[in-house]
């Protein structure tokens, strides 16, 4: 051992338990201050954000919603949806719907596009996200995937269908009874994790930015969805080695004939209730997406008409039959060109609706 | 292979694992091989230059050890100093002479390893290093954790640790802690301040308050940046069971500029003290000579950091600061009370002296530094 003031002294054991606790606490505070400084100030400009992780934690979602609420210098165009809007199958975030909308809106520097879509998002998740983050100047676009009305998805329980249970049970607590009556959905009143999350998210920056720190520190592009999940599950730090792999979109294209009448679908009732709640937020616009799974026949045409009629808003855009089969990667996820086409139509819709 | 890259972490993890599974007697050779790989990745010419200078220094060292003739030491030191001067200042000199300006890439870590090799030759001459083994010398030369950004090591302290390379859990604990701390300093504090402090490159467009705010930020950034890199180097070295000198010891909490320089970039300031200031005469030849020695030492520290004129002036700024501090300590300071208030006052004054001095460090030209001075003048 070298004993010289030019070298740090390495002791075999710390002095006491108190010593360890004190230093641990000190570093915890210092680290939290540093994280607050970096991630809570100029988050979008400094840290950068294009989309959430493919499997984000609730604190990642809440931290981005917090940033939207606190950034007064910009209006936000928030995209709510599931894996289609998130951009499964599209590696480069610039080629997703949000990215291509950004290109179309590049002259409007006061607008920031935030892709808040998450694969597996339900209508309840999206409604909760509006309620948590909404500011009168911001615009929310609520993307509706018609495949969700199929019986394969429509009859799932709360636990099976809702992505962010903590956020939903808090944000839609008032409407618990209503969703129970209409749709037999049992929104839990108390959720231990949601209480913990609500307590720690505002006061502990490291907790709030857990996923953001991960993404930022290892330079992980969120498009690398598989790696992102791997990282979150196993907390490994070698994900960067696996980068740049094309994203798998899963199953192939199978065209089916729709037999489910959407008017009988529980999901239709749920959507009607959700949109009725969101009537109090005037800047929420709706877009019904196309799909590549079901035949476009008279039966399905009538389903889409019913779907449109169930939405409690005048500002609804239907993209049914407007996106060709060649612009799909599988039964529902689009190619970058498909995203581009949707972006153009949404851009026009926003303009004609006087939203931008 | 910059420290803040995933590749470095993978390289470090791989080499550390390999290092501890191979037999103890081969670990010195592993250090040499890892260093060679690290340097070869940066560029084969760099490795050749390092090898060439190392080979020349080792040979000169053997010659010096044989009969301790002064001219051999001078030859070795001049050779190393010339090579460093060539790579560091040839571009600036040719540009100054309007001779086209050579665009030479500075070989990785040359400022650090030439100083280490000069130390090696001087200590052989002084008799403090005897019979250096070639494998120890190569491990010293190629030890990769300290090759990018120091600290400047000492041969005897390094090689004494190679005699007993056993796995020590406390080294692993401290090493990982220092790595985490270093990366936190670099990534969380220093890097986010870069865009803000870059505004100082063009101070003409900034208001006085903006310049001042950016100078404070730069003061924090440079400490977090360099301190972070040093912690990463120290942490990496500890993972190989080797303790390297530290560079910083809470420098911004020092109550005078003299103590600041004993805790800022300590491995460099100690080197300059041992191999320049004291050989020049130190403080043994009266106050005027001492002042001159201080100025020369700080001038060398200044030009060691960069080839433009503002680095030289930055060194002289600190040289003058040290002179004034010495005069103060020997005159008025003796009758001043020594209490916590004076200490805090001293810390504040020293911090601001250093922070204002960064104006000379941060810009590309002396002209821009003078604009910064002009802008903050109303606040001084």
PDB file of N, CA and C in Angstrom, chain B residues 4 11 19 22 43 46 56 71 77 86 97 112 129 133 138 155-156 177 187 194 275 277 296 326 328 354-355 367:
ATOM      1  N   UNK B   4     -15.712   7.575 -22.477  1.00  0.00           N
ATOM      2  CA  UNK B   4     -17.184   7.564 -22.422  1.00  0.00           C
ATOM      3  C   UNK B   4     -17.779   6.861 -23.638  1.00  0.00           C
ATOM      4  N   UNK B  11     -14.149  -3.235 -23.430  1.00  0.00           N
ATOM      5  CA  UNK B  11     -12.715  -3.553 -23.425  1.00  0.00           C
ATOM      6  C   UNK B  11     -12.211  -3.706 -21.989  1.00  0.00           C
ATOM      7  N   UNK B  19      -7.525 -10.660 -16.966  1.00  0.00           N
ATOM      8  CA  UNK B  19      -6.370 -10.347 -16.123  1.00  0.00           C
ATOM      9  C   UNK B  19      -6.373 -11.179 -14.842  1.00  0.00           C
ATOM     10  N   UNK B  22      -5.771 -15.217 -15.386  1.00  0.00           N
ATOM     11  CA  UNK B  22      -4.457 -15.762 -15.775  1.00  0.00           C
ATOM     12  C   UNK B  22      -3.540 -15.814 -14.556  1.00  0.00           C
ATOM     13  N   UNK B  43      -4.327   3.801 -33.263  1.00  0.00           N
ATOM     14  CA  UNK B  43      -3.586   3.994 -34.516  1.00  0.00           C
ATOM     15  C   UNK B  43      -2.209   3.398 -34.386  1.00  0.00           C
ATOM     16  N   UNK B  46       0.774   5.705 -33.733  1.00  0.00           N
ATOM     17  CA  UNK B  46       0.893   6.167 -32.346  1.00  0.00           C
ATOM     18  C   UNK B  46       1.650   5.135 -31.517  1.00  0.00           C
ATOM     19  N   UNK B  56      13.922   4.308 -26.890  1.00  0.00           N
ATOM     20  CA  UNK B  56      15.041   5.260 -26.775  1.00  0.00           C
ATOM     21  C   UNK B  56      15.265   5.620 -25.310  1.00  0.00           C
ATOM     22  N   UNK B  71      25.498  14.602 -19.506  1.00  0.00           N
ATOM     23  CA  UNK B  71      25.129  14.884 -20.902  1.00  0.00           C
ATOM     24  C   UNK B  71      24.153  13.831 -21.455  1.00  0.00           C
ATOM     25  N   UNK B  77      16.471  13.894 -22.139  1.00  0.00           N
ATOM     26  CA  UNK B  77      15.402  14.854 -21.818  1.00  0.00           C
ATOM     27  C   UNK B  77      15.131  15.749 -23.032  1.00  0.00           C
ATOM     28  N   UNK B  86       7.644  19.352 -30.963  1.00  0.00           N
ATOM     29  CA  UNK B  86       7.348  19.230 -32.397  1.00  0.00           C
ATOM     30  C   UNK B  86       5.858  18.947 -32.621  1.00  0.00           C
ATOM     31  N   UNK B  97       4.320  31.586 -38.867  1.00  0.00           N
ATOM     32  CA  UNK B  97       5.301  32.031 -39.877  1.00  0.00           C
ATOM     33  C   UNK B  97       4.695  32.048 -41.285  1.00  0.00           C
ATOM     34  N   UNK B 112       1.382  13.293 -21.670  1.00  0.00           N
ATOM     35  CA  UNK B 112       1.528  12.564 -20.410  1.00  0.00           C
ATOM     36  C   UNK B 112       2.749  11.644 -20.437  1.00  0.00           C
ATOM     37  N   UNK B 129      16.005   5.019  -9.274  1.00  0.00           N
ATOM     38  CA  UNK B 129      15.558   3.818 -10.004  1.00  0.00           C
ATOM     39  C   UNK B 129      16.811   3.025 -10.349  1.00  0.00           C
ATOM     40  N   UNK B 133      13.545  -3.409 -14.849  1.00  0.00           N
ATOM     41  CA  UNK B 133      13.325  -4.595 -15.688  1.00  0.00           C
ATOM     42  C   UNK B 133      12.551  -4.186 -16.940  1.00  0.00           C
ATOM     43  N   UNK B 138       7.918  -1.703 -19.741  1.00  0.00           N
ATOM     44  CA  UNK B 138       6.870  -1.771 -20.782  1.00  0.00           C
ATOM     45  C   UNK B 138       5.472  -1.655 -20.169  1.00  0.00           C
ATOM     46  N   UNK B 155       7.428   6.016 -11.798  1.00  0.00           N
ATOM     47  CA  UNK B 155       7.874   4.644 -12.067  1.00  0.00           C
ATOM     48  C   UNK B 155       8.040   3.798 -10.795  1.00  0.00           C
ATOM     49  N   UNK B 156       8.746   4.309  -9.756  1.00  0.00           N
ATOM     50  CA  UNK B 156       8.946   3.439  -8.578  1.00  0.00           C
ATOM     51  C   UNK B 156       7.624   3.034  -7.928  1.00  0.00           C
ATOM     52  N   UNK B 177     -16.540   2.178  -7.636  1.00  0.00           N
ATOM     53  CA  UNK B 177     -17.076   3.451  -7.127  1.00  0.00           C
ATOM     54  C   UNK B 177     -16.503   4.626  -7.912  1.00  0.00           C
ATOM     55  N   UNK B 187     -20.855  12.544 -17.488  1.00  0.00           N
ATOM     56  CA  UNK B 187     -22.087  12.479 -18.284  1.00  0.00           C
ATOM     57  C   UNK B 187     -23.181  13.371 -17.712  1.00  0.00           C
ATOM     58  N   UNK B 194     -21.718  21.549 -21.844  1.00  0.00           N
ATOM     59  CA  UNK B 194     -20.931  21.892 -23.034  1.00  0.00           C
ATOM     60  C   UNK B 194     -21.649  22.907 -23.927  1.00  0.00           C
ATOM     61  N   UNK B 275      10.608  18.517 -11.138  1.00  0.00           N
ATOM     62  CA  UNK B 275      11.569  18.445 -12.257  1.00  0.00           C
ATOM     63  C   UNK B 275      11.814  19.787 -12.943  1.00  0.00           C
ATOM     64  N   UNK B 277      10.683  23.367 -11.074  1.00  0.00           N
ATOM     65  CA  UNK B 277      10.758  24.453 -10.086  1.00  0.00           C
ATOM     66  C   UNK B 277      11.942  24.251  -9.125  1.00  0.00           C
ATOM     67  N   UNK B 296       8.168  30.861 -14.450  1.00  0.00           N
ATOM     68  CA  UNK B 296       8.621  29.882 -15.459  1.00  0.00           C
ATOM     69  C   UNK B 296       7.818  28.586 -15.310  1.00  0.00           C
ATOM     70  N   UNK B 326       2.358  34.524  -2.410  1.00  0.00           N
ATOM     71  CA  UNK B 326       3.580  34.338  -1.613  1.00  0.00           C
ATOM     72  C   UNK B 326       3.934  35.634  -0.890  1.00  0.00           C
ATOM     73  N   UNK B 328       1.916  38.014  -0.059  1.00  0.00           N
ATOM     74  CA  UNK B 328       0.884  38.214   0.971  1.00  0.00           C
ATOM     75  C   UNK B 328       1.188  37.376   2.219  1.00  0.00           C
ATOM     76  N   UNK B 354      -9.555  31.863 -10.063  1.00  0.00           N
ATOM     77  CA  UNK B 354      -9.397  30.724 -10.991  1.00  0.00           C
ATOM     78  C   UNK B 354     -10.450  30.810 -12.102  1.00  0.00           C
ATOM     79  N   UNK B 355     -11.682  31.139 -11.706  1.00  0.00           N
ATOM     80  CA  UNK B 355     -12.770  31.188 -12.694  1.00  0.00           C
ATOM     81  C   UNK B 355     -12.518  32.269 -13.737  1.00  0.00           C
ATOM     82  N   UNK B 367      -7.493  37.323 -28.211  1.00  0.00           N
ATOM     83  CA  UNK B 367      -8.419  38.426 -28.473  1.00  0.00           C
ATOM     84  C   UNK B 367      -9.786  38.155 -27.839  1.00  0.00           C
TER      85      UNK B 367
END
